[in-house]
Coordinates of C-alpha atoms in Angstrom, one line a residue:
M1005 CA 2.5 14.3 -5.3
G1006 CA 2.0 15.9 -2.0
L1007 CA 0.3 12.7 -0.7
L1008 CA 3.0 10.4 -2.1
T1009 CA 6.3 11.6 -0.7
G1010 CA 8.9 8.8 -1.2
C1011 CA 6.5 6.4 -2.8
V1012 CA 9.0 5.4 -5.5
L1013 CA 11.1 3.7 -2.7
Q1014 CA 8.2 2.0 -0.9
N1015 CA 9.0 -1.6 -2.0
V1016 CA 12.8 -1.4 -2.3
A1017 CA 13.2 -3.2 1.0
N1018 CA 11.1 -6.4 1.0
P1019 CA 11.2 -10.0 2.4
A1020 CA 13.4 -11.1 -0.4
N1021 CA 16.2 -8.5 0.0
G1022 CA 15.7 -6.7 3.3
H1023 CA 18.9 -8.2 4.6
T1024 CA 21.1 -6.6 1.9
L1025 CA 23.0 -3.3 2.1
L1026 CA 21.3 -1.7 -0.8
A1027 CA 17.8 -2.4 0.6
A1028 CA 18.9 -1.2 4.0
Q1029 CA 20.2 2.1 2.7
A1030 CA 17.1 2.7 0.6
H1031 CA 14.8 1.8 3.5
A1032 CA 16.6 4.3 5.7
A1033 CA 15.8 7.0 3.1
H1034 CA 12.2 5.9 2.8
A1035 CA 11.7 5.8 6.6
L1036 CA 12.7 9.4 6.8
L1037 CA 10.3 10.4 4.0
V1038 CA 7.3 8.7 5.6
G1039 CA 7.9 9.7 9.2
A1040 CA 9.7 6.6 10.4
G1041 CA 6.5 5.0 11.9
M1042 CA 5.3 8.3 13.6
H1043 CA 1.9 9.2 12.1
S1044 CA 2.0 12.9 12.8
H1045 CA 5.5 13.2 11.2
N1046 CA 4.4 11.7 7.9
P1047 CA 4.5 14.5 5.2
A1048 CA 1.4 13.2 3.6
V1049 CA -0.5 13.6 6.9
Q1050 CA 0.8 17.1 7.3
F1051 CA 0.0 18.0 3.7
R1052 CA -3.5 16.8 4.0
L1053 CA -3.9 18.7 7.2
M1054 CA -2.7 21.9 5.5
L1055 CA -5.3 21.3 2.7
E1056 CA -8.1 20.9 5.2
Q1057 CA -7.2 24.0 7.0
L1058 CA -7.5 25.8 3.6
G1059 CA -10.9 24.2 3.1
I1060 CA -9.8 21.5 0.7
F1061 CA -11.0 18.0 1.6
L1062 CA -9.8 15.1 -0.5
P1063 CA -11.1 11.5 -0.4
A1064 CA -8.8 8.8 0.9
L1065 CA -5.7 8.1 -1.2
G1066 CA -6.3 5.1 -3.5
S1067 CA -10.0 5.3 -3.3
S1068 CA -12.1 5.4 -6.4
R1069 CA -13.5 8.8 -5.3
F1070 CA -9.9 10.2 -5.2
E1071 CA -9.2 8.8 -8.6
A1072 CA -12.4 10.3 -10.0
S1073 CA -11.9 13.8 -8.6
T1074 CA -12.5 16.3 -11.4
A1075 CA -10.8 19.0 -9.3
I1076 CA -7.4 17.4 -10.1
P1077 CA -6.3 18.0 -13.7
L1078 CA -5.1 15.0 -15.7
N1079 CA -1.6 16.3 -16.0
C1080 CA -1.2 16.0 -12.2
W1081 CA -1.3 12.2 -12.3
R1082 CA 1.6 11.5 -14.7
L1083 CA 4.6 11.9 -12.4
P1084 CA 3.1 10.1 -9.4
A1085 CA 1.9 7.3 -11.7
Y1086 CA 5.4 6.9 -13.0
W1087 CA 6.8 6.7 -9.5
L1088 CA 4.2 4.2 -8.3
S1089 CA 4.7 2.1 -11.4
L1090 CA 8.5 2.0 -10.8
S1091 CA 8.0 1.1 -7.2
L1092 CA 6.4 -2.2 -8.2
F1093 CA 9.7 -3.4 -9.7
P1094 CA 12.5 -2.9 -7.3
E1095 CA 14.6 -5.7 -8.8
Q1096 CA 14.1 -4.8 -12.5
Y1097 CA 14.5 -1.0 -12.1
P1098 CA 16.7 -0.2 -9.1
G1099 CA 18.7 2.4 -11.0
E1100 CA 15.6 4.2 -12.2
I1101 CA 14.1 4.1 -8.8
L1102 CA 17.1 5.7 -7.1
G1103 CA 17.3 8.2 -9.9
A1104 CA 13.7 9.2 -9.4
A1105 CA 14.1 9.3 -5.7
F1106 CA 17.2 11.6 -6.1
C1107 CA 15.1 13.9 -8.4
E1108 CA 12.4 14.2 -5.7
A1109 CA 14.9 14.8 -2.9
L1110 CA 16.9 17.4 -4.9
Y1111 CA 13.9 19.3 -6.4
G1112 CA 11.9 19.1 -3.2
T1113 CA 8.7 21.0 -3.2
P1114 CA 8.3 23.2 -6.4
L1115 CA 8.8 26.9 -5.7
M1116 CA 5.4 27.8 -7.1
V1117 CA 3.8 25.5 -4.5
L1118 CA 5.8 27.1 -1.6
E1119 CA 4.8 30.5 -2.8
A1120 CA 1.1 29.5 -3.0
Q1121 CA 1.3 28.2 0.5
Q1122 CA 2.9 31.4 1.8
Q1123 CA 0.1 33.4 0.3
A1124 CA -2.7 31.1 1.5
A1125 CA -1.4 29.7 4.7
P1126 CA 1.8 31.3 5.9
N1127 CA 1.7 29.8 9.4
L1128 CA 1.4 26.2 8.3
P1129 CA 4.8 24.4 8.3
A1130 CA 3.9 21.3 6.2
L1131 CA 5.9 22.0 3.1
E1132 CA 8.9 23.2 5.0
E1133 CA 8.9 20.0 7.0
K1134 CA 8.7 17.9 3.8
K1135 CA 11.6 19.9 2.4
R1136 CA 13.7 19.1 5.5
R1137 CA 12.9 15.4 5.3
L1138 CA 13.9 15.3 1.6
Q1139 CA 17.2 16.9 2.5
D1140 CA 17.8 14.5 5.4
A1141 CA 17.2 11.5 3.0
L1142 CA 19.8 12.6 0.5
P1143 CA 22.8 11.0 2.3
H1144 CA 21.1 7.7 2.5
L1145 CA 20.2 7.9 -1.2
R1146 CA 23.8 8.7 -2.1
D1147 CA 25.0 5.7 -0.1
A1148 CA 22.4 3.4 -1.8
T1149 CA 23.5 4.8 -5.2
Q1150 CA 27.1 4.2 -4.5
T1151 CA 26.3 0.6 -3.4
L1152 CA 24.4 0.0 -6.6
L1153 CA 27.1 1.6 -8.8
K1154 CA 29.7 -0.9 -7.4
Q1155 CA 27.8 -3.6 -9.3
D1156 CA 27.9 -1.5 -12.5
A1157 CA 30.4 -3.4 -14.6
D1158 CA 29.1 -2.2 -18.0
G1159 CA 27.7 1.2 -17.2
R1160 CA 24.1 0.1 -17.6
V1161 CA 23.2 1.1 -14.0
R1162 CA 24.4 4.7 -14.7
K1163 CA 22.2 4.9 -17.7
C1164 CA 19.2 3.6 -15.7
F1165 CA 19.9 6.1 -12.9
A1166 CA 20.0 8.9 -15.4
T1167 CA 16.8 7.7 -17.0
G1168 CA 14.9 7.7 -13.7
F1169 CA 16.2 11.1 -12.8
I1170 CA 15.7 12.8 -16.2
T1171 CA 12.2 11.2 -16.7
S1172 CA 11.1 12.5 -13.3
A1173 CA 12.6 15.9 -13.9
S1174 CA 10.9 16.2 -17.3
L1175 CA 7.5 15.1 -16.0
L1176 CA 8.0 17.6 -13.1
R1177 CA 8.8 20.5 -15.5
E1178 CA 5.8 19.5 -17.7
W1179 CA 3.6 19.5 -14.6
E1180 CA 4.9 23.0 -13.6
K1181 CA 4.2 24.3 -17.1
R1182 CA 0.6 23.0 -17.1
C1183 CA 0.0 24.3 -13.6
L1184 CA 1.2 27.7 -14.5
E1185 CA -1.0 27.7 -17.5
D1186 CA -4.0 26.8 -15.4
W1187 CA -3.0 29.4 -12.8
H1188 CA -2.8 32.2 -15.3
L1189 CA -6.2 31.1 -16.7
G1190 CA -7.8 31.2 -13.3
R1191 CA -7.0 28.2 -11.1
Q1192 CA -8.0 25.5 -13.7
Q1193 CA -8.4 25.7 -17.4
P1194 CA -12.1 25.7 -18.0
Q1195 CA -11.9 23.7 -21.3
R1196 CA -9.9 21.0 -19.7
A1197 CA -12.1 20.9 -16.6
M1198 CA -15.2 20.5 -18.9
V1199 CA -13.7 17.6 -20.8
E1200 CA -12.9 15.9 -17.5
L1201 CA -16.4 16.5 -16.3
V1202 CA -17.9 14.9 -19.4
R1203 CA -15.5 11.9 -19.1
N1204 CA -16.7 11.3 -15.6
K1205 CA -20.4 11.7 -16.3
A1206 CA -20.6 10.1 -19.8
R1207 CA -21.4 6.5 -18.7
F1208 CA -24.4 7.8 -16.7
A1209 CA -25.7 9.8 -19.7
R1210 CA -25.8 6.9 -22.1
G1211 CA -29.4 5.8 -23.0
Y1212 CA -31.1 9.2 -22.3
H1213 CA -30.2 10.9 -25.6
N1214 CA -30.5 8.2 -28.3
K1215 CA -32.7 10.4 -30.5
L1216 CA -30.3 13.3 -30.5
K1217 CA -27.3 13.9 -32.8
L1218 CA -24.3 16.1 -32.4
A1219 CA -21.9 16.8 -35.3
G1220 CA -23.8 14.1 -37.2
R1221 CA -23.0 11.4 -34.7
V1222 CA -25.4 9.8 -32.2
F1223 CA -25.2 11.8 -29.0
D1224 CA -24.9 8.8 -26.6
D1225 CA -22.0 7.3 -28.7
L1226 CA -20.1 10.6 -29.0
I1227 CA -20.2 11.5 -25.3
V1228 CA -18.8 8.1 -24.3
Q1229 CA -16.3 7.5 -27.1
D1230 CA -14.8 11.0 -27.5
A1231 CA -15.3 13.4 -24.7
Q1232 CA -13.0 16.0 -26.2
C1233 CA -14.8 16.0 -29.5
F1234 CA -18.1 16.1 -27.7
V1235 CA -17.2 19.3 -25.7
Q1236 CA -15.8 20.9 -28.9
E1237 CA -19.0 20.3 -30.8
L1238 CA -21.3 21.2 -27.9
G1239 CA -19.5 24.6 -27.7
Q1240 CA -20.6 25.2 -31.3
S1241 CA -24.2 23.9 -30.9
R1242 CA -27.4 25.9 -30.5
W1243 CA -27.4 25.0 -26.8
V1244 CA -24.4 27.3 -26.1
S1245 CA -23.8 31.0 -26.6
P1246 CA -20.0 31.4 -26.4
G1247 CA -19.0 33.7 -23.7
Q1248 CA -22.5 34.1 -22.3
P1249 CA -23.7 31.4 -19.9
E1250 CA -26.7 33.5 -18.9
K1251 CA -27.9 33.3 -22.5
S1252 CA -27.1 29.7 -23.2
L1253 CA -30.0 27.2 -23.4
L1254 CA -27.8 24.6 -21.8
V1255 CA -27.9 26.7 -18.6
T1256 CA -31.3 28.5 -18.9
R1257 CA -33.4 25.7 -20.1
L1258 CA -31.7 22.2 -19.7
L1259 CA -30.2 22.8 -16.2
A1260 CA -32.9 25.0 -14.9
F1261 CA -35.8 23.9 -12.7
G1262 CA -38.2 21.9 -14.8
G1263 CA -35.5 21.1 -17.4
P1264 CA -34.5 17.6 -18.4
M1265 CA -31.1 18.0 -16.7
F1266 CA -32.2 19.7 -13.4
R1267 CA -29.9 18.6 -10.6
I1268 CA -28.0 16.2 -12.8
F1269 CA -24.9 18.1 -11.9
T1270 CA -23.7 19.3 -8.5
E1271 CA -23.3 23.0 -7.8
Q1272 CA -19.5 22.7 -8.4
E1273 CA -20.1 20.9 -11.7
E1274 CA -22.5 23.5 -12.9
T1275 CA -19.8 26.1 -12.0
V1276 CA -17.4 24.2 -14.3
I1277 CA -20.0 24.3 -17.1
R1278 CA -20.6 28.1 -16.7
D1279 CA -16.9 28.8 -16.6
W1280 CA -16.4 26.8 -19.7
I1281 CA -19.1 28.7 -21.6
R1282 CA -17.7 32.0 -20.3
Q1283 CA -14.3 31.4 -21.7
L1284 CA -15.5 30.2 -25.2
P1285 CA -14.5 32.8 -27.8
H1286 CA -17.0 34.4 -30.1
S1287 CA -14.9 33.6 -33.2
S1288 CA -14.5 30.4 -35.2
D1289 CA -11.1 29.7 -33.6
A1290 CA -12.9 27.9 -30.6
A1291 CA -12.0 24.5 -32.1
A1292 CA -8.3 25.5 -32.3
L1293 CA -8.4 26.7 -28.7
A1294 CA -10.0 23.4 -27.6
T1295 CA -7.3 21.4 -29.4
D1296 CA -4.6 23.6 -27.9
A1297 CA -5.9 23.2 -24.4
V1298 CA -6.7 19.5 -24.4
D1299 CA -4.9 17.6 -27.2
T1300 CA -1.5 18.5 -25.9
D1301 CA -2.3 17.6 -22.4
P1302 CA 0.1 14.7 -21.6
G1303 CA -2.6 13.3 -19.3
N1304 CA -4.7 12.4 -22.3
V1305 CA -2.2 9.9 -23.6
P1306 CA -4.1 6.6 -23.5
L1307 CA -2.8 3.7 -21.5
V1308 CA -2.7 0.2 -22.8
I1309 CA -3.6 -2.2 -20.0
V1310 CA -2.4 -5.7 -20.7
E1311 CA -4.5 -8.3 -18.9
S1312 CA -2.4 -11.2 -17.6
T1313 CA -3.3 -14.7 -18.2
V1314 CA -4.9 -16.5 -15.2
S1315 CA -2.7 -19.3 -14.1
A1316 CA -3.8 -22.4 -12.2
P1317 CA -3.3 -22.3 -8.4
I1318 CA -0.1 -23.8 -7.1
T1319 CA -0.6 -26.6 -4.7
C1320 CA 3.0 -27.2 -3.6
V1321 CA 3.7 -25.0 -0.7
R1322 CA 7.5 -25.0 -1.4
E1323 CA 6.9 -23.8 -4.9
L1324 CA 4.5 -21.1 -3.6
Y1325 CA 7.1 -19.9 -1.2
H1326 CA 9.8 -19.7 -3.9
Q1327 CA 7.6 -17.8 -6.4
L1328 CA 6.3 -15.4 -3.8
L1329 CA 9.9 -14.5 -2.8
N1330 CA 10.7 -13.9 -6.5
L1331 CA 7.5 -12.0 -7.2
E1332 CA 8.7 -10.0 -10.2
Q1333 CA 9.6 -13.2 -12.0
Y1334 CA 6.2 -14.8 -11.3
P1335 CA 3.6 -11.9 -11.4
Q1336 CA 0.7 -14.4 -11.9
I1337 CA 1.4 -16.0 -8.5
R1338 CA -1.1 -13.6 -7.1
N1339 CA -3.9 -15.9 -8.2
S1340 CA -2.4 -18.8 -6.3
A1341 CA -1.7 -16.6 -3.3
T1342 CA -5.4 -15.5 -3.2
A1343 CA -6.6 -19.1 -3.3
F1344 CA -4.0 -20.1 -0.6
C1345 CA -5.1 -17.2 1.7
N1346 CA -8.8 -18.0 1.3
S1347 CA -8.3 -21.7 2.1
W1348 CA -6.0 -21.0 5.1
L1349 CA -8.3 -18.4 6.6
A1350 CA -11.4 -20.4 6.0
R1351 CA -9.9 -23.3 7.9
S1352 CA -8.6 -20.9 10.6
A1353 CA -12.2 -19.7 11.1
Q1354 CA -13.5 -23.1 11.7
G1355 CA -14.0 -23.9 15.4
I1356 CA -13.5 -20.2 16.3
H1357 CA -16.1 -20.4 19.1
K1358 CA -15.2 -23.7 20.7
D1359 CA -11.7 -25.0 20.3
D1360 CA -8.6 -24.3 22.5
N1361 CA -7.9 -21.0 20.7
A1362 CA -11.6 -19.9 20.7
L1363 CA -12.8 -16.3 20.5
P1364 CA -12.0 -15.0 24.0
F1365 CA -15.1 -12.7 24.1
S1366 CA -18.0 -12.1 21.8
V1367 CA -18.8 -8.4 22.3
Y1368 CA -15.8 -6.4 21.4
S1369 CA -14.5 -3.5 23.6
H1370 CA -11.0 -2.1 24.1
Q1371 CA -11.2 -2.9 27.7
A1372 CA -12.0 -6.6 27.0
L1373 CA -9.2 -6.9 24.5
R1374 CA -6.7 -5.2 26.9
A1375 CA -7.8 -7.5 29.7
W1376 CA -7.3 -10.6 27.6
F1377 CA -4.0 -9.3 26.3
E1378 CA -2.5 -8.7 29.8
A1379 CA -3.8 -12.0 31.0
R1380 CA -2.3 -13.8 28.1
A1381 CA 1.1 -12.1 28.6
A1382 CA 1.0 -13.0 32.3
T1383 CA 0.2 -16.6 31.5
Q1384 CA 3.2 -16.8 29.2
V1385 CA 5.5 -15.4 31.9
Q1386 CA 4.0 -17.8 34.6
S1387 CA 4.4 -20.8 32.3
Y1388 CA 8.1 -20.1 32.0
A1389 CA 8.4 -19.7 35.7
E1390 CA 6.8 -23.0 36.3
H1391 CA 8.2 -25.1 33.5
G1392 CA 11.0 -23.1 31.8
G1393 CA 13.9 -25.4 32.7
D1394 CA 12.0 -28.7 32.5
N1395 CA 12.7 -29.6 28.9
E1396 CA 16.4 -30.4 28.3
K1397 CA 16.6 -31.0 24.6
S1398 CA 19.6 -32.6 23.0
R1399 CA 22.0 -30.5 20.9
E1400 CA 20.7 -32.2 17.7
D1401 CA 17.1 -31.4 18.6
V1402 CA 17.9 -27.8 19.3
I1403 CA 19.7 -27.5 15.9
D1404 CA 16.9 -29.2 14.0
E1405 CA 14.2 -27.0 15.5
A1406 CA 16.3 -23.9 14.7
L1407 CA 16.8 -25.2 11.1
Q1408 CA 13.0 -25.8 10.6
L1409 CA 12.3 -22.2 11.5
C1410 CA 14.6 -20.8 8.8
P1411 CA 12.0 -20.5 6.0
M1412 CA 10.0 -18.4 8.4
I1413 CA 12.6 -16.3 10.2
L1414 CA 14.6 -15.5 7.0
I1415 CA 11.5 -13.5 6.0
D1416 CA 10.8 -12.0 9.4
G1417 CA 8.1 -9.3 9.1
A1418 CA 7.0 -10.5 5.7
W1419 CA 3.3 -10.4 6.6
L1420 CA 3.7 -6.6 6.7
R1421 CA 5.4 -6.4 3.3
R1422 CA 3.0 -3.8 1.7
W1423 CA 2.5 -1.7 4.8
S1424 CA 5.3 0.6 3.6
N1425 CA 3.0 1.7 0.7
A1426 CA 1.3 5.0 0.3
G1427 CA -2.4 4.8 1.3
L1428 CA -1.4 2.6 4.3
V1429 CA 1.7 4.0 5.9
E1430 CA 0.1 7.4 6.6
T1431 CA -2.8 5.9 8.5
P1432 CA -2.5 5.9 12.3
F1433 CA -2.5 2.1 12.5
G1434 CA -0.4 1.8 9.4
A1435 CA 2.3 3.9 10.9
L1436 CA 2.6 1.5 13.8
L1437 CA 2.8 -1.5 11.5
Y1438 CA 5.4 0.2 9.4
K1439 CA 7.4 0.8 12.6
I1440 CA 7.3 -2.9 13.4
L1441 CA 8.3 -3.8 9.8
S1442 CA 11.2 -1.4 10.0
D1443 CA 12.4 -2.9 13.2
E1444 CA 12.2 -6.4 11.7
I1445 CA 14.4 -5.5 8.8
G1446 CA 16.9 -3.6 10.9
N1447 CA 15.9 0.1 10.6
G1448 CA 18.3 0.6 7.7
D1449 CA 21.2 -1.2 9.4
C1450 CA 22.2 -4.7 8.1
A1451 CA 23.7 -5.6 11.5
L1452 CA 20.2 -5.2 13.1
N1453 CA 18.3 -7.1 10.5
H1454 CA 16.6 -10.0 12.2
P1455 CA 17.2 -12.6 9.4
N1456 CA 20.9 -11.7 9.3
I1457 CA 21.1 -12.3 13.0
Y1458 CA 19.5 -15.7 12.5
R1459 CA 21.9 -16.4 9.6
S1460 CA 24.8 -15.9 12.1
L1461 CA 23.1 -18.4 14.5
M1462 CA 22.9 -21.0 11.6
E1463 CA 26.6 -20.5 10.8
D1464 CA 27.3 -20.9 14.6
M1465 CA 25.4 -24.2 14.4
G1466 CA 27.4 -25.4 11.4
I1467 CA 24.5 -25.2 9.0
H1468 CA 25.3 -23.7 5.5
L1469 CA 22.1 -23.1 3.6
P1470 CA 21.6 -22.2 -0.1
N1471 CA 20.3 -18.8 -1.0
F1472 CA 16.8 -18.7 0.4
R1473 CA 15.4 -17.3 -2.9
S1474 CA 16.7 -20.3 -4.8
R1475 CA 14.9 -23.6 -5.6
E1476 CA 17.8 -25.4 -3.9
F1477 CA 16.7 -23.8 -0.7
V1478 CA 13.1 -24.9 -0.8
H1479 CA 14.2 -28.4 -1.8
F1480 CA 16.9 -28.6 0.8
S1481 CA 16.7 -32.2 2.1
R1482 CA 16.7 -31.4 5.8
F1483 CA 13.6 -29.2 5.6
N1484 CA 10.3 -30.6 6.5
Q1485 CA 7.3 -29.7 4.2
T1486 CA 5.6 -28.0 7.2
A1487 CA 8.5 -25.6 7.6
F1488 CA 7.1 -23.7 4.5
E1489 CA 3.4 -23.5 5.4
V1490 CA 3.2 -20.5 7.7
P1491 CA 5.8 -18.5 5.8
A1492 CA 3.9 -19.2 2.6
F1493 CA 0.8 -17.8 4.2
W1494 CA 2.7 -14.7 5.4
L1495 CA 3.9 -14.0 1.9
S1496 CA 0.5 -14.6 0.4
V1497 CA -1.5 -12.5 2.8
S1498 CA 1.1 -9.7 2.5
L1499 CA 0.1 -9.0 -1.1
F1500 CA -3.4 -8.0 -0.1
P1501 CA -3.2 -5.5 2.8
Q1502 CA -6.5 -3.8 1.9
K1503 CA -8.4 -7.0 1.3
Y1504 CA -7.2 -8.8 4.5
M1505 CA -6.6 -5.8 6.7
P1506 CA -8.3 -7.0 9.9
E1507 CA -6.9 -10.5 9.4
T1508 CA -3.4 -9.0 9.1
L1509 CA -3.9 -7.0 12.3
G1510 CA -4.9 -10.2 14.2
L1511 CA -2.0 -12.1 12.7
N1512 CA 0.4 -9.4 13.6
L1513 CA -0.8 -9.5 17.3
A1514 CA -0.4 -13.2 17.4
M1515 CA 3.1 -13.1 16.0
E1516 CA 4.4 -10.3 18.2
L1517 CA 2.9 -11.7 21.4
S1518 CA 3.6 -15.4 20.8
G1519 CA 7.0 -15.8 22.5
V1520 CA 7.2 -12.8 24.9
G1521 CA 8.0 -13.8 28.4
G1522 CA 7.8 -17.6 27.7
A1523 CA 8.9 -19.3 24.6
Y1524 CA 11.8 -16.9 23.9
R1525 CA 13.1 -17.4 27.4
S1526 CA 12.9 -21.1 27.1
A1527 CA 14.7 -21.0 23.8
R1528 CA 17.4 -18.8 25.3
D1529 CA 18.0 -21.4 28.0
E1530 CA 18.3 -24.2 25.4
L1531 CA 20.7 -22.2 23.2
R1532 CA 22.8 -21.2 26.1
R1533 CA 23.0 -24.8 27.4
H1534 CA 24.6 -25.9 24.2
G1535 CA 26.9 -22.9 23.7
F1536 CA 25.0 -21.0 21.0
S1537 CA 24.3 -17.3 20.7
T1538 CA 21.1 -16.2 22.3
L1539 CA 21.0 -12.8 20.6
F1540 CA 18.0 -13.5 18.3
V1541 CA 15.7 -14.7 21.1
D1542 CA 16.9 -12.1 23.5
L1543 CA 16.3 -9.3 21.0
H1544 CA 12.7 -10.5 20.4
N1545 CA 11.9 -10.9 24.0
T1546 CA 12.7 -7.2 24.5
I1547 CA 11.6 -5.6 21.3
D1548 CA 8.3 -7.4 21.3
N1549 CA 7.5 -6.5 25.0
V1550 CA 3.9 -5.9 26.1
S1551 CA 4.4 -2.4 27.6
S1552 CA 5.8 -0.4 24.7
G1553 CA 7.2 -2.9 22.2
H1554 CA 5.8 -4.7 19.1
S1555 CA 3.1 -6.5 21.1
A1556 CA 1.8 -3.2 22.5
M1557 CA 2.0 -1.6 19.1
A1558 CA 0.0 -4.5 17.6
L1559 CA -2.7 -4.1 20.2
E1560 CA -2.9 -0.3 19.6
A1561 CA -3.1 -0.8 15.8
I1562 CA -6.2 -3.0 16.3
E1563 CA -7.8 -0.4 18.6
L1564 CA -7.2 2.4 16.1
W1565 CA -8.5 0.4 13.2
I1566 CA -11.7 -0.8 15.0
D1567 CA -12.5 2.5 16.5
P1568 CA -14.8 3.6 13.7
Y1569 CA -16.9 0.5 14.2
L1570 CA -17.2 1.2 17.9
R1571 CA -18.3 4.8 17.2
S1572 CA -20.9 3.6 14.6
N1573 CA -22.8 1.6 17.2
D1574 CA -23.4 -1.0 14.4
Q1575 CA -23.0 -4.2 16.5
Q1576 CA -23.3 -6.4 13.4
Q1577 CA -20.4 -4.8 11.6
L1578 CA -18.4 -4.6 14.8
S1579 CA -18.9 -8.3 15.5
K1580 CA -17.9 -9.1 11.9
A1581 CA -14.7 -7.0 12.2
W1582 CA -13.8 -8.6 15.5
L1583 CA -14.3 -12.1 14.1
R1584 CA -12.0 -11.3 11.2
I1585 CA -9.3 -10.0 13.5
W1586 CA -9.5 -13.1 15.6
T1587 CA -9.4 -15.3 12.5
G1588 CA -6.1 -13.6 11.6
Y1589 CA -4.9 -14.2 15.2
R1590 CA -5.6 -17.9 14.8
A1591 CA -4.0 -18.0 11.4
L1592 CA -0.5 -18.0 12.9
S1593 CA -0.9 -21.7 13.6
V1594 CA -1.3 -24.2 10.7
P1595 CA -5.1 -24.8 10.5
T1596 CA -6.3 -28.4 10.6
R1597 CA -7.8 -29.9 7.5
S1598 CA -10.6 -32.4 7.9
W1599 CA -11.4 -35.2 5.4
R1600 CA -14.7 -33.6 4.6
E1601 CA -12.8 -30.7 2.8
W1602 CA -11.8 -33.1 0.1
L1603 CA -15.5 -33.3 -0.9
H1604 CA -16.6 -29.9 0.1
P1605 CA -13.8 -27.3 0.3
V1606 CA -14.4 -24.6 2.9
R1607 CA -14.7 -21.0 1.7
Y1608 CA -13.7 -17.8 3.5
P1609 CA -16.7 -15.5 3.3
Y1610 CA -14.9 -12.1 3.5

C-alpha cells in the first residue's frame, strides 16, 4: 500500500474521457497523490527511500521478484489488489473508485504504521508527507463525487460509492488486525511465513522426493498441491522436534553440510524454518494452531482467473480506433492492438539507416542526442523564417486539414495513457511523461484540456462532429481513412508501456518536437489569415518549447531511461536500446508498406 498511493484513481482520466469534468477533478486528486510529475515528491519514492534507510530493500514494483517476496504476508496484498482491479474499470465502477479513494484519503496512513516509523526512523518525513497529500486531495475528491452524484437519478451511484468505501475500510481493518497479530507474535507469524516459503519453493522441489511419503501422500504431490497441509504434517513428522530446532533432523541433518538440502535455502529462509519449528507447541493442538494461523488468512482465498478468448486481429483502422477508445466494452482488442503495433513498428524500422529520417548517429551518447536535438529545433525555426508565409491556403483547405486532424487531436496525449500507473509514474523518466500527459489533458481543468480547445476551434469553423467515441464519428463521411492511422497506433502502443517503453520514449520526443518553431507558427498564420482562433497552436508552440517545455522533458526522459545502458558499457545492448528509441521516433509518421509485405509480412523483433 505504501508504494501504491492513489493507484485506484490512476486510469480515471484517459483518452476517452479526459475532457470531461469528472475525469478532470479525479485527475487533479491523482496528480497530488503521485507528486504531480515531480519524482522526488511522489509518496512511493519517499516511502521506498524510508525503507532503504531502515535497511529494507524491495524489488521493483510490478516485478516477479516483488510479487514472490516471502517477507510480505499474504494478507497485505488484498486491499491494493482490490484498488488495482477497480482502477482498470473507470467507466464500470466510477462510484466504487471514488469511494475507495475517499477511504484512502480519510484513513491516511494507519496509526500503527506512523508509530512504527516514529520508533524506527523519527527523522524521516515520508509518511507525514503522504498524509498531507491525502488531505490536499480530499477537496478534489469531494468535487468529483458531487459531479458523479448529479448523474445519480436512481440512487445507484450512492450505493456504489458506499460499496467502494466500505469494502476498502473493511479490508484495511482486516489488514490492521493481521498485522497486529504478526506484530505480537514477533514481526511475522512463523506458521504463515513457513507456508509462504513452501509455496514459493514447491515447484523446484518436485521430482526430488518421489520415493517419500508424508501423511500417506506422495511427498512431491503434497508439497505442490497443498502447502498448508504439507507444513502441518511436516511439523508432526520425525524430521521435526516441536519447539527445538537444534534437535530437529530437518535442521541438523537435512540442511547441514553434507545433507541432501544443504544450501537449498538462503540464510533468511533457514531462519524462517527455525522460527517455525521454535513456535511449534509440544502438544497435539499443533494442527489446530496451524489452521487458526493460516486457514483464516484472507490472503489464502483462491482466485479464479478466467482466460479470455483470443479474437482475430482487426484490420479496419477505423474500427480499431473505436474499440480502443471504448476499451472496457472490447477487452479482447488488446490482441489486435499488439498485432497493429508490431506491424507498424516493423515497417517504421525498415530503412532506419538510409532514408530521409535515418538514424542520426550510430553510437549513442547524451552529447550526440542533445546536439541533434538542438540542430533539429534550429532547423524548424529557420524553415519558418525562410518559408513561413509562402503557402497561402484557401479557407476550405485550412478547414479540411484541421478536420482531418480531429481523430488525432481529440486524443492528444493518448500515447502516454498508462504512464499514470503505479510502477511507471514513480520512476524518474515516468514522472516526466506523467507531467506531459497531465498538461495535455488540462492539469485537472477542462478549460485547459487540449482536445476541448480544439473542439472550440471546430465549432468556430462550423464543423459539428458526432461524439468521438461513437461509430458515427469513425464513419463520418468527411474523414479520410488515413486520419485514423496514427491515432490508432497511439492508442495501441499506449496499452503496453512496459513492452514498448523505448519506442514510446522516441515517439514522445517526435510528437513534442514536431511542430515547435515551425509548423505551429505556419498554422497560426493560416488560421489568423482566415479569422480563426490560434489558441491551440499558440499553446503548443509554447508548452512544447525546447528549453523547458515538453520537448525538453521528452529529451530528458530518454537520457534518464538509457543511463543504465551507458553505465553498463555493453555497447550491444546500448545500440539495441537506441535503435528502438529511434524506431519509436520514426513511428510518428505513417510507415510505408511495400508490395513484398503481402507475401512476407515484416516482423518487429523486440
